[in-house]
Coordinates of C-alpha atoms in Angstrom, one line a residue:
Chain A
M1 CA 79.5 8.8 139.7
H2 CA 78.4 5.5 141.0
E3 CA 78.9 6.2 144.7
H4 CA 78.9 9.1 147.0
L5 CA 82.0 11.2 146.9
E6 CA 82.9 10.6 150.6
A7 CA 82.7 6.8 150.0
Y8 CA 84.8 7.1 146.9
I9 CA 87.4 9.1 148.8
T10 CA 87.5 6.6 151.7
K11 CA 87.7 3.6 149.5
N12 CA 90.6 5.0 147.5
K13 CA 92.4 6.3 150.6
L14 CA 92.3 2.8 152.2
K15 CA 93.3 1.1 149.0
F16 CA 96.4 3.3 148.4
Q17 CA 97.3 3.3 152.1
E18 CA 97.2 -0.5 152.2
E19 CA 99.3 -0.7 149.0
M20 CA 101.9 1.8 150.3
S21 CA 102.2 0.0 153.6
K22 CA 102.6 -3.3 151.8
H23 CA 105.5 -1.9 149.8
L24 CA 107.2 -0.5 152.9
R25 CA 106.6 -3.3 155.3
Q26 CA 108.2 -6.0 153.0
L27 CA 111.5 -4.1 152.8
D28 CA 114.5 -5.8 154.3
I29 CA 116.4 -2.7 155.4
P30 CA 118.0 -1.3 158.6
P31 CA 115.2 -1.3 161.3
R32 CA 115.5 2.3 162.4
L33 CA 115.3 3.5 158.8
K34 CA 112.3 1.4 158.1
E35 CA 110.5 2.5 161.3
S36 CA 111.1 6.1 160.4
M37 CA 109.8 5.7 156.8
V38 CA 106.7 3.7 158.0
Y39 CA 106.0 6.3 160.8
S40 CA 105.5 9.1 158.3
A41 CA 103.9 7.0 155.6
E42 CA 101.3 5.8 158.1
A43 CA 100.8 9.0 159.9
G44 CA 97.3 9.5 158.4
G45 CA 97.9 11.4 155.2
K46 CA 94.8 12.3 153.3
M47 CA 96.0 10.5 150.1
L48 CA 94.6 13.4 148.0
R49 CA 97.2 12.9 145.2
P50 CA 96.4 9.2 144.7
I51 CA 92.7 10.0 144.9
L52 CA 93.1 12.6 142.2
L53 CA 95.1 10.1 140.1
A54 CA 92.3 7.5 140.4
A55 CA 89.5 10.0 139.7
S56 CA 91.3 11.2 136.6
Y57 CA 92.2 7.6 135.4
E58 CA 88.6 6.3 135.9
M59 CA 87.2 9.0 133.6
F60 CA 88.8 7.0 130.8
S61 CA 89.5 3.5 132.0
K62 CA 88.6 0.8 134.5
D63 CA 91.5 -1.5 135.5
I64 CA 92.7 0.3 138.7
N65 CA 95.7 -2.0 139.0
K66 CA 97.4 0.1 136.3
I67 CA 97.8 3.1 138.6
L68 CA 98.4 1.5 142.0
S69 CA 102.1 1.8 142.1
I70 CA 102.0 5.4 140.7
G71 CA 99.6 6.4 143.5
V72 CA 102.0 4.9 146.0
A73 CA 105.0 6.6 144.4
L74 CA 103.1 9.9 144.5
E75 CA 102.3 9.6 148.1
M76 CA 105.8 8.6 149.0
I77 CA 107.2 11.6 147.3
H78 CA 104.6 13.8 149.0
T79 CA 105.5 12.2 152.4
Y80 CA 109.3 12.7 151.9
S81 CA 108.7 16.4 151.0
L82 CA 106.8 16.8 154.3
I83 CA 109.5 15.2 156.3
H84 CA 112.2 17.4 154.8
D85 CA 110.0 20.6 155.0
D86 CA 109.3 20.0 158.7
L87 CA 113.1 20.0 159.5
P88 CA 114.5 22.6 161.9
S89 CA 116.4 24.2 159.1
M90 CA 113.3 24.6 157.0
D91 CA 109.8 25.2 158.5
N92 CA 110.8 23.8 161.9
D93 CA 107.5 22.2 162.7
D94 CA 107.0 19.9 165.7
Y95 CA 103.6 18.6 164.7
R96 CA 102.1 17.3 161.5
R97 CA 98.7 15.6 161.1
G98 CA 98.3 15.7 164.9
K99 CA 101.5 13.7 165.5
L100 CA 105.1 14.6 166.3
T101 CA 107.1 15.2 163.1
N102 CA 109.6 12.6 162.0
H103 CA 112.7 14.4 163.3
K104 CA 111.1 14.9 166.7
V105 CA 110.4 11.1 167.1
F106 CA 113.7 10.0 165.5
D107 CA 116.3 12.6 164.9
E108 CA 117.3 14.9 162.1
A109 CA 119.8 12.6 160.4
T110 CA 117.2 9.8 160.3
A111 CA 114.5 12.1 159.1
I112 CA 116.7 13.3 156.2
L113 CA 117.6 9.7 155.3
A114 CA 114.0 8.5 155.6
G115 CA 113.0 11.2 153.1
D116 CA 115.9 10.3 150.7
A117 CA 114.9 6.7 150.9
L118 CA 111.2 7.3 150.2
L119 CA 112.0 9.5 147.2
T120 CA 114.4 6.9 145.8
Y121 CA 112.0 4.0 146.5
S122 CA 109.2 5.7 144.6
F123 CA 111.2 5.3 141.4
E124 CA 112.0 1.7 142.2
I125 CA 108.3 1.0 142.7
I126 CA 107.3 2.4 139.3
S127 CA 110.2 0.7 137.5
T128 CA 109.2 -2.7 139.0
D129 CA 105.5 -2.3 138.4
P130 CA 104.0 -5.5 136.9
Y131 CA 101.0 -3.8 135.0
L132 CA 102.7 -1.0 133.1
T133 CA 104.6 -1.2 129.8
D134 CA 108.2 0.0 129.7
K135 CA 107.1 2.9 127.5
Q136 CA 104.4 3.9 130.1
K137 CA 106.9 3.6 133.0
I138 CA 109.4 5.9 131.3
E139 CA 106.8 8.5 130.4
I140 CA 105.6 8.4 134.1
I141 CA 109.2 8.6 135.5
K142 CA 110.0 11.5 133.2
L143 CA 106.9 13.5 134.3
L144 CA 107.2 12.5 138.0
S145 CA 110.9 13.5 138.3
S146 CA 110.3 16.7 136.5
S147 CA 107.3 17.7 138.6
S148 CA 108.9 16.8 141.9
G149 CA 112.4 18.1 141.3
A150 CA 114.1 21.5 140.8
K151 CA 111.6 22.6 138.2
G152 CA 108.7 21.7 140.4
M153 CA 108.2 20.8 144.0
V154 CA 111.8 21.2 145.3
G155 CA 112.2 24.5 143.4
G156 CA 108.9 25.7 144.9
Q157 CA 110.1 24.9 148.3
I158 CA 113.2 27.0 147.9
L159 CA 111.2 30.0 146.6
D160 CA 108.8 29.5 149.5
L161 CA 111.7 29.7 152.0
E162 CA 113.2 32.7 150.2
A163 CA 109.8 34.5 150.4
E164 CA 109.7 34.4 154.2
N165 CA 110.2 37.7 155.9
H166 CA 109.7 39.8 152.9
P167 CA 106.5 40.7 151.0
V168 CA 105.8 39.1 147.6
E169 CA 103.4 40.0 144.9
L170 CA 100.4 37.9 143.7
H171 CA 102.2 36.5 140.6
E172 CA 105.2 35.5 142.7
L173 CA 102.9 33.8 145.2
E174 CA 101.1 32.0 142.4
K175 CA 104.5 30.8 141.0
I176 CA 105.7 29.5 144.4
H177 CA 102.6 27.4 144.9
T178 CA 102.2 26.3 141.3
M179 CA 105.7 24.8 141.6
K180 CA 105.6 23.6 145.2
T181 CA 102.1 22.0 145.2
G182 CA 100.6 22.4 141.8
E183 CA 103.1 20.5 139.7
L184 CA 102.6 17.3 141.7
L185 CA 98.8 17.7 141.6
K186 CA 99.1 18.2 137.8
F187 CA 101.2 15.0 137.6
A188 CA 98.5 13.1 139.4
I189 CA 95.7 14.3 137.1
Y190 CA 97.7 14.2 133.9
S191 CA 99.3 10.8 134.4
G192 CA 95.9 9.2 135.4
A193 CA 94.4 10.5 132.1
Y194 CA 97.5 9.5 130.1
L195 CA 97.3 5.9 131.4
G196 CA 93.6 5.9 130.8
N197 CA 94.4 6.7 127.1
A198 CA 92.9 10.2 127.0
T199 CA 93.3 12.1 123.8
N200 CA 95.8 14.9 123.5
E201 CA 93.0 17.4 123.5
Q202 CA 91.6 15.9 126.7
L203 CA 95.0 16.0 128.3
N204 CA 95.4 19.7 127.5
H205 CA 92.1 20.5 129.1
L206 CA 93.0 18.4 132.2
R207 CA 96.3 20.1 132.5
E208 CA 94.5 23.5 132.5
F209 CA 92.1 22.1 135.1
A210 CA 95.0 20.9 137.3
Y211 CA 96.6 24.3 137.2
Y212 CA 93.5 25.9 138.7
L213 CA 93.0 23.1 141.2
G214 CA 96.5 23.6 142.5
L215 CA 95.8 27.3 143.2
I216 CA 92.4 26.5 144.8
F217 CA 94.1 24.0 147.0
Q218 CA 96.6 26.5 148.2
V219 CA 94.2 29.4 148.8
Q220 CA 92.1 27.1 150.9
D221 CA 95.2 26.0 152.8
D222 CA 96.0 29.7 153.5
I223 CA 92.4 30.4 154.5
L224 CA 92.4 27.4 156.9
D225 CA 95.6 28.7 158.5
V226 CA 93.7 31.8 159.5
T227 CA 90.2 30.5 160.2
G228 CA 90.6 26.7 160.6
D229 CA 89.9 24.4 163.5
V230 CA 93.2 23.2 165.1
N231 CA 91.7 19.9 166.1
K232 CA 90.8 19.1 162.5
I233 CA 94.1 20.2 161.0
G234 CA 96.4 18.6 163.5
K235 CA 99.1 21.3 163.6
P236 CA 99.2 24.8 165.2
L237 CA 97.5 27.4 163.2
G238 CA 98.6 31.0 162.5
S239 CA 102.0 29.7 161.6
D240 CA 102.0 31.6 158.3
Q241 CA 101.6 34.8 160.3
S242 CA 104.3 34.0 162.8
N243 CA 106.6 33.0 159.9
Q244 CA 105.6 36.3 158.3
K245 CA 104.8 34.3 155.2
S246 CA 102.9 35.9 152.3
T247 CA 99.5 34.3 151.9
F248 CA 96.5 34.8 149.7
P249 CA 94.5 36.2 152.5
N250 CA 97.1 38.8 153.5
L251 CA 97.7 39.8 149.9
L252 CA 94.0 39.9 149.0
G253 CA 92.2 40.3 152.3
A254 CA 89.8 37.6 153.6
E255 CA 87.0 38.5 151.2
G256 CA 89.4 38.9 148.3
A257 CA 90.9 35.4 148.9
L258 CA 87.5 33.9 148.8
E259 CA 86.6 35.7 145.6
Y260 CA 89.9 34.6 144.1
K261 CA 89.2 31.0 145.0
N262 CA 85.7 31.0 143.7
Q263 CA 86.9 32.5 140.4
Y264 CA 89.3 29.6 140.0
V265 CA 86.7 27.1 141.0
Q266 CA 84.6 28.4 138.1
K267 CA 87.6 28.2 135.7
A268 CA 88.4 24.7 136.9
K269 CA 84.8 23.5 136.3
N270 CA 84.8 25.1 132.8
A271 CA 87.9 23.2 131.9
L272 CA 86.3 20.0 133.0
Q273 CA 83.2 20.7 131.0
K274 CA 85.3 20.7 127.9
V275 CA 86.0 17.0 128.5
N276 CA 82.4 16.4 129.4
A277 CA 83.3 15.6 133.0
E278 CA 80.4 17.3 134.8
N279 CA 79.5 14.0 136.4
S280 CA 83.0 12.9 137.2
Y281 CA 84.6 12.5 140.7
L282 CA 87.1 15.1 139.5
F283 CA 84.3 17.6 139.2
A284 CA 83.0 16.8 142.7
L285 CA 86.5 16.9 144.1
T286 CA 86.9 20.5 142.9
D287 CA 84.2 21.6 145.4
Y288 CA 85.6 19.2 148.0
F289 CA 89.0 20.8 147.7
S290 CA 87.7 24.2 147.7
Q291 CA 85.6 23.7 150.8
R292 CA 87.7 21.3 152.8
D293 CA 88.1 22.0 156.5
H294 CA 91.4 20.2 157.1
Chain B
M1 CA 144.4 -0.9 126.9
H2 CA 145.1 1.6 124.2
E3 CA 146.3 4.4 126.3
H4 CA 147.9 4.9 129.7
L5 CA 145.6 4.5 132.6
E6 CA 146.1 8.1 133.8
A7 CA 145.2 9.4 130.4
Y8 CA 142.1 7.2 130.3
I9 CA 141.0 8.5 133.7
T10 CA 141.6 12.1 132.8
K11 CA 139.8 11.8 129.5
N12 CA 136.7 10.2 131.1
K13 CA 136.7 12.5 134.1
L14 CA 136.6 15.6 131.7
K15 CA 134.0 14.0 129.5
F16 CA 131.6 13.2 132.3
Q17 CA 132.2 16.5 134.2
E18 CA 131.4 18.4 131.0
E19 CA 128.3 16.3 130.4
M20 CA 127.1 16.8 134.0
S21 CA 127.7 20.6 133.9
K22 CA 125.8 20.8 130.6
H23 CA 122.8 19.1 132.2
L24 CA 122.9 21.4 135.2
R25 CA 123.6 24.7 133.6
Q26 CA 120.7 24.5 131.1
L27 CA 118.2 24.2 133.9
D28 CA 115.7 27.0 134.3
I29 CA 115.2 26.8 138.0
P30 CA 115.4 29.2 141.0
P31 CA 119.0 30.7 140.9
R32 CA 119.9 29.9 144.5
L33 CA 119.0 26.2 144.1
K34 CA 120.9 26.0 140.8
E35 CA 124.0 27.7 142.3
S36 CA 124.0 25.2 145.2
M37 CA 123.6 22.2 142.9
V38 CA 126.3 23.4 140.5
Y39 CA 128.6 24.3 143.4
S40 CA 128.8 20.7 144.6
A41 CA 128.7 19.1 141.2
E42 CA 131.6 21.1 140.1
A43 CA 133.6 20.9 143.3
G44 CA 136.2 18.6 141.8
G45 CA 134.8 15.1 142.3
K46 CA 137.1 12.3 141.0
M47 CA 134.3 10.8 138.8
L48 CA 135.4 7.4 139.9
R49 CA 131.9 5.9 139.4
P50 CA 131.5 7.1 135.8
I51 CA 135.0 6.0 135.1
L52 CA 134.2 2.5 136.3
L53 CA 131.0 2.5 134.3
A54 CA 133.0 3.4 131.2
A55 CA 135.7 0.9 131.8
S56 CA 133.2 -1.9 132.3
Y57 CA 131.1 -0.9 129.3
E58 CA 134.2 -0.6 127.0
M59 CA 135.2 -4.2 127.7
F60 CA 132.2 -5.2 125.6
S61 CA 131.1 -2.3 123.4
K62 CA 132.3 1.0 121.8
D63 CA 129.6 3.6 121.5
I64 CA 130.2 5.7 124.6
N65 CA 127.1 7.8 124.0
K66 CA 125.0 5.0 125.4
I67 CA 126.4 5.5 128.9
L68 CA 126.8 9.2 129.2
S69 CA 123.6 10.0 131.0
I70 CA 124.0 7.0 133.3
G71 CA 127.5 8.3 134.3
V72 CA 126.0 11.7 135.0
A73 CA 123.1 10.3 137.0
L74 CA 125.6 8.2 139.0
E75 CA 127.8 11.2 139.8
M76 CA 124.8 13.3 140.7
I77 CA 123.6 10.7 143.2
H78 CA 127.1 10.4 144.6
T79 CA 127.2 14.2 144.9
Y80 CA 123.8 14.4 146.6
S81 CA 124.9 11.8 149.1
L82 CA 128.0 13.8 150.0
I83 CA 125.9 17.0 150.5
H84 CA 123.5 15.2 152.9
D85 CA 126.3 13.2 154.7
D86 CA 128.2 16.5 155.4
L87 CA 125.2 18.1 157.1
P88 CA 125.6 19.1 160.8
S89 CA 123.1 16.4 161.9
M90 CA 125.2 13.7 160.1
D91 CA 129.0 13.9 159.8
N92 CA 129.1 17.6 160.4
D93 CA 132.0 18.3 158.0
D94 CA 133.0 21.8 157.1
Y95 CA 135.3 20.8 154.2
R96 CA 135.1 18.4 151.3
R97 CA 137.6 18.2 148.4
G98 CA 139.4 21.2 149.8
K99 CA 136.4 23.4 149.6
L100 CA 133.7 24.5 152.1
T101 CA 130.8 22.0 152.2
N102 CA 127.5 23.0 150.6
H103 CA 125.7 23.9 153.8
K104 CA 128.6 26.1 154.9
V105 CA 128.5 28.1 151.6
F106 CA 124.7 28.2 151.4
D107 CA 122.7 27.0 154.4
E108 CA 121.3 23.8 155.7
A109 CA 117.9 24.1 154.0
T110 CA 119.4 24.9 150.6
A111 CA 121.9 22.0 151.0
I112 CA 119.1 19.5 151.8
L113 CA 117.1 20.8 148.8
A114 CA 120.0 20.8 146.4
G115 CA 120.6 17.1 147.4
D116 CA 116.9 16.3 146.9
A117 CA 117.0 18.0 143.5
L118 CA 120.2 16.2 142.3
L119 CA 118.7 12.9 143.3
T120 CA 115.4 13.6 141.5
Y121 CA 117.1 15.0 138.4
S122 CA 119.3 11.9 138.0
F123 CA 116.1 9.8 137.2
E124 CA 114.9 12.5 134.9
I125 CA 118.1 12.4 133.0
I126 CA 118.0 8.7 132.5
S127 CA 114.3 8.7 131.5
T128 CA 115.0 11.4 128.8
D129 CA 118.2 9.9 127.4
P130 CA 118.1 9.8 123.6
Y131 CA 120.4 6.7 123.2
L132 CA 118.8 4.0 125.4
T133 CA 115.8 1.9 124.7
D134 CA 112.9 2.1 127.1
K135 CA 113.7 -1.5 128.3
Q136 CA 117.3 -0.5 129.0
K137 CA 116.2 2.7 130.8
I138 CA 113.8 0.7 133.1
E139 CA 116.4 -1.9 133.9
I140 CA 118.9 0.9 134.8
I141 CA 116.4 2.8 136.9
K142 CA 115.4 -0.3 138.8
L143 CA 119.1 -1.1 139.6
L144 CA 120.0 2.5 140.3
S145 CA 117.1 3.1 142.7
S146 CA 117.7 -0.1 144.5
S147 CA 121.5 0.4 144.9
S148 CA 121.2 4.0 146.0
G149 CA 118.1 3.7 148.3
A150 CA 117.2 2.0 151.6
K151 CA 118.7 -1.4 150.6
G152 CA 121.9 0.2 149.5
M153 CA 123.6 3.6 150.0
V154 CA 121.0 5.3 152.2
G155 CA 120.6 2.2 154.3
G156 CA 124.4 2.0 154.7
Q157 CA 124.6 5.6 155.8
I158 CA 122.1 5.0 158.6
L159 CA 124.1 1.9 159.7
D160 CA 127.3 4.0 159.6
L161 CA 125.8 6.6 161.8
E162 CA 124.5 4.0 164.2
A163 CA 128.0 2.4 164.4
E164 CA 129.5 5.7 165.7
N165 CA 130.6 5.6 169.3
H166 CA 130.3 1.8 169.7
P167 CA 132.6 -0.9 168.4
V168 CA 131.4 -3.1 165.6
E169 CA 132.7 -6.4 164.3
L170 CA 134.4 -7.0 161.0
H171 CA 131.3 -8.5 159.3
E172 CA 129.2 -5.5 160.4
L173 CA 131.8 -3.1 159.1
E174 CA 131.8 -5.0 155.8
K175 CA 128.0 -4.8 155.6
I176 CA 128.0 -1.0 156.3
H177 CA 130.5 -0.3 153.5
T178 CA 129.1 -2.8 151.1
M179 CA 125.8 -1.0 151.4
K180 CA 127.0 2.6 151.7
T181 CA 129.7 2.5 148.9
G182 CA 129.8 -0.9 147.4
E183 CA 126.3 -1.0 146.0
L184 CA 126.7 2.1 143.8
L185 CA 130.1 0.9 142.6
K186 CA 128.5 -2.4 141.7
F187 CA 125.8 -0.6 139.9
A188 CA 128.5 1.3 137.8
I189 CA 130.3 -1.9 136.9
Y190 CA 127.2 -4.0 136.3
S191 CA 125.2 -1.5 134.3
G192 CA 128.2 -0.8 132.1
A193 CA 128.6 -4.5 131.2
Y194 CA 124.8 -4.9 130.9
L195 CA 124.5 -2.1 128.3
G196 CA 127.6 -3.5 126.5
N197 CA 125.6 -6.7 126.1
A198 CA 127.8 -8.9 128.4
T199 CA 126.5 -12.5 128.9
N200 CA 124.9 -13.5 132.2
E201 CA 128.0 -15.4 133.2
Q202 CA 130.1 -12.4 132.6
L203 CA 127.7 -10.3 134.6
N204 CA 128.0 -12.6 137.5
H205 CA 131.8 -12.5 137.5
L206 CA 131.7 -8.8 137.3
R207 CA 129.2 -8.5 140.2
E208 CA 131.7 -10.6 142.3
F209 CA 134.5 -8.3 141.2
A210 CA 132.5 -5.2 142.1
Y211 CA 131.9 -6.6 145.6
Y212 CA 135.6 -6.9 146.2
L213 CA 136.4 -3.6 144.7
G214 CA 133.9 -1.9 147.0
L215 CA 135.8 -3.3 150.0
I216 CA 139.2 -2.4 148.6
F217 CA 138.0 1.1 148.1
Q218 CA 136.8 1.5 151.6
V219 CA 139.8 -0.1 153.3
Q220 CA 142.0 2.3 151.4
D221 CA 139.8 5.2 152.5
D222 CA 140.2 4.2 156.1
I223 CA 144.0 3.8 155.6
L224 CA 144.2 7.3 154.1
D225 CA 142.3 8.7 157.0
V226 CA 145.2 7.6 159.3
T227 CA 148.2 7.9 157.0
G228 CA 147.1 10.2 154.1
D229 CA 148.3 13.7 153.1
V230 CA 145.8 16.3 154.1
N231 CA 146.7 18.5 151.0
K232 CA 145.9 15.7 148.6
I233 CA 142.7 14.6 150.4
G234 CA 141.2 18.1 150.9
K235 CA 139.5 17.5 154.2
P236 CA 140.8 17.1 157.8
L237 CA 142.2 13.7 158.5
G238 CA 141.8 11.6 161.6
S239 CA 138.1 12.4 161.6
D240 CA 137.3 8.7 161.9
Q241 CA 139.2 8.6 165.1
S242 CA 137.6 11.8 166.5
N243 CA 134.2 10.4 165.5
Q244 CA 135.1 7.1 167.2
K245 CA 134.2 5.3 164.0
S246 CA 135.1 1.7 163.6
T247 CA 137.5 1.4 160.7
F248 CA 139.4 -1.5 159.1
P249 CA 142.8 -0.3 160.6
N250 CA 141.5 -0.1 164.1
L251 CA 139.7 -3.5 163.8
L252 CA 142.6 -5.2 162.1
G253 CA 145.6 -3.0 162.9
A254 CA 147.6 -1.2 160.2
E255 CA 149.4 -4.3 159.0
G256 CA 146.2 -6.4 159.1
A257 CA 144.2 -3.8 157.1
L258 CA 146.9 -3.9 154.4
E259 CA 146.8 -7.7 154.3
Y260 CA 143.1 -7.6 154.1
K261 CA 143.2 -5.2 151.2
N262 CA 145.8 -7.2 149.3
Q263 CA 143.8 -10.4 149.8
Y264 CA 140.7 -8.7 148.2
V265 CA 142.9 -7.2 145.4
Q266 CA 143.8 -10.8 144.5
K267 CA 140.2 -12.0 144.6
A268 CA 139.1 -9.0 142.5
K269 CA 141.8 -9.8 139.9
N270 CA 140.8 -13.5 139.9
A271 CA 137.2 -12.6 139.2
L272 CA 138.3 -10.4 136.2
Q273 CA 140.5 -13.2 134.8
K274 CA 137.3 -15.3 134.5
V275 CA 136.1 -12.7 132.0
N276 CA 139.5 -12.6 130.3
A277 CA 139.9 -9.0 131.4
E278 CA 143.6 -9.0 132.4
N279 CA 144.3 -6.2 129.9
S280 CA 141.3 -4.1 130.7
Y281 CA 141.1 -0.7 132.3
L282 CA 139.0 -2.4 135.0
F283 CA 142.0 -4.5 135.9
A284 CA 144.4 -1.6 136.0
L285 CA 141.8 0.4 138.0
T286 CA 141.9 -2.3 140.7
D287 CA 145.5 -1.4 141.5
Y288 CA 144.7 2.2 141.1
F289 CA 142.0 2.1 143.7
S290 CA 144.0 0.0 146.0
Q291 CA 147.0 2.4 145.9
R292 CA 145.3 5.8 145.5
D293 CA 146.6 8.6 147.7
H294 CA 143.5 10.7 147.7

């Protein structure tokens, strides 16, 4: 690592935010749709997925231009999923990142369409990228559509909704979050290493790492919903409890959830050691994810 | 033309329907999501877009395998757009093709997610197609995402919603429908010819043809909403009037709308004559579209 983790995160967050805004602001589309897309895309997302993509890529290669559009596509897909998840018929959330949710500012129809448009645009951005070969673009589109669709994120969201109001077991909870959150994190890490020309063996270890990281991410999310600071998180806390959602803390207890998380932090670090990545940003990000307060 | 138009339509409808069902039914995804996706995909769509794709492709080339997955992707995107358009916050329709709409059978959350999943899966299907080159796949994904996103179908839907309850002028109505319906029809016709190795000049004439065809399609849709047979159309008629939507008949009068349509039928046929397609299925389909009763 050549710079402090916080500086690395900030630098990449700004870079991908700027790149995403550039793509959106040059669109010649109906003004209301554009406003709605830009509103959520510029609502202060943490850009964790593009940052993971960059950290994974830079373990193997330097030219960051190669992954810019993929980071933007990733964040657009994440943003669309938040817009749709927040809708009244899903999680019915009024606030996100300290701001009103998309459908509260615009309306439900516009929010649905803004989500649809962000999802669709993400594939256009990859297909028109000037730095990637056609072969790379196709490999990326195959992985991204698979991780974000019915087999991944969208499938996880439906399982998550179904799990409301009835208790689930630990392996079911792991499945929900592996699909809903983990698959897209895995895409970020895998595609970064793939484009950096990692070997198949390295890719396998990183896939394993990404699986653990997804669970770490979600356990910490659940822990924050119970113990977090509302001002840092930007949305009402305790919502899991009021939705009667199964969470790691209520399945394992507060202590148990912490232990569970620490166990996966260890496994994640072991996987990284197999690719000699003890000094990588990915290694540092594992602790960062595990200890984040928002 | 080697067979009667009706036989050609039926043959292709069955072929693409079977291909789409095959793609959906082999998915290993949460059962409720799968049921919801299959429900709308198998609700008896007319497969007009895949049929146009095939008719355009077969003017230039024979091996129909090359366009199977594109036809499936097109129809999945069309299906997702219907599911989302029918939602209570959009057109609030209870029936479609004579059956309950997706959100009436399942629920709003499932309908939104089924639409998201169909859209995402369409890009996966193209990216994993065994017959196309990477270059062709990328060109297709670029065109499909552009025609179905904010610059095309999704953008047209938001303009359509905005146009409710206030009068619009003819050029605005044309813009709405060119975006909402025309762009995807244009994609079908253009991508068929592109994969069949049409020349640039031929592609230009077909693009012009597709523009006219999109308007013919919509004028006839509007005419049917006023004069059609509810049993053939499968949804309540007069809904444009009750939604106070601007339509071609209420802007131009019943006679004027017919004249307008016939004028574009002539232009469409002229464009086809420039590629010597007087005996093509595309030519015959122009009359078919213009005179369809459902």
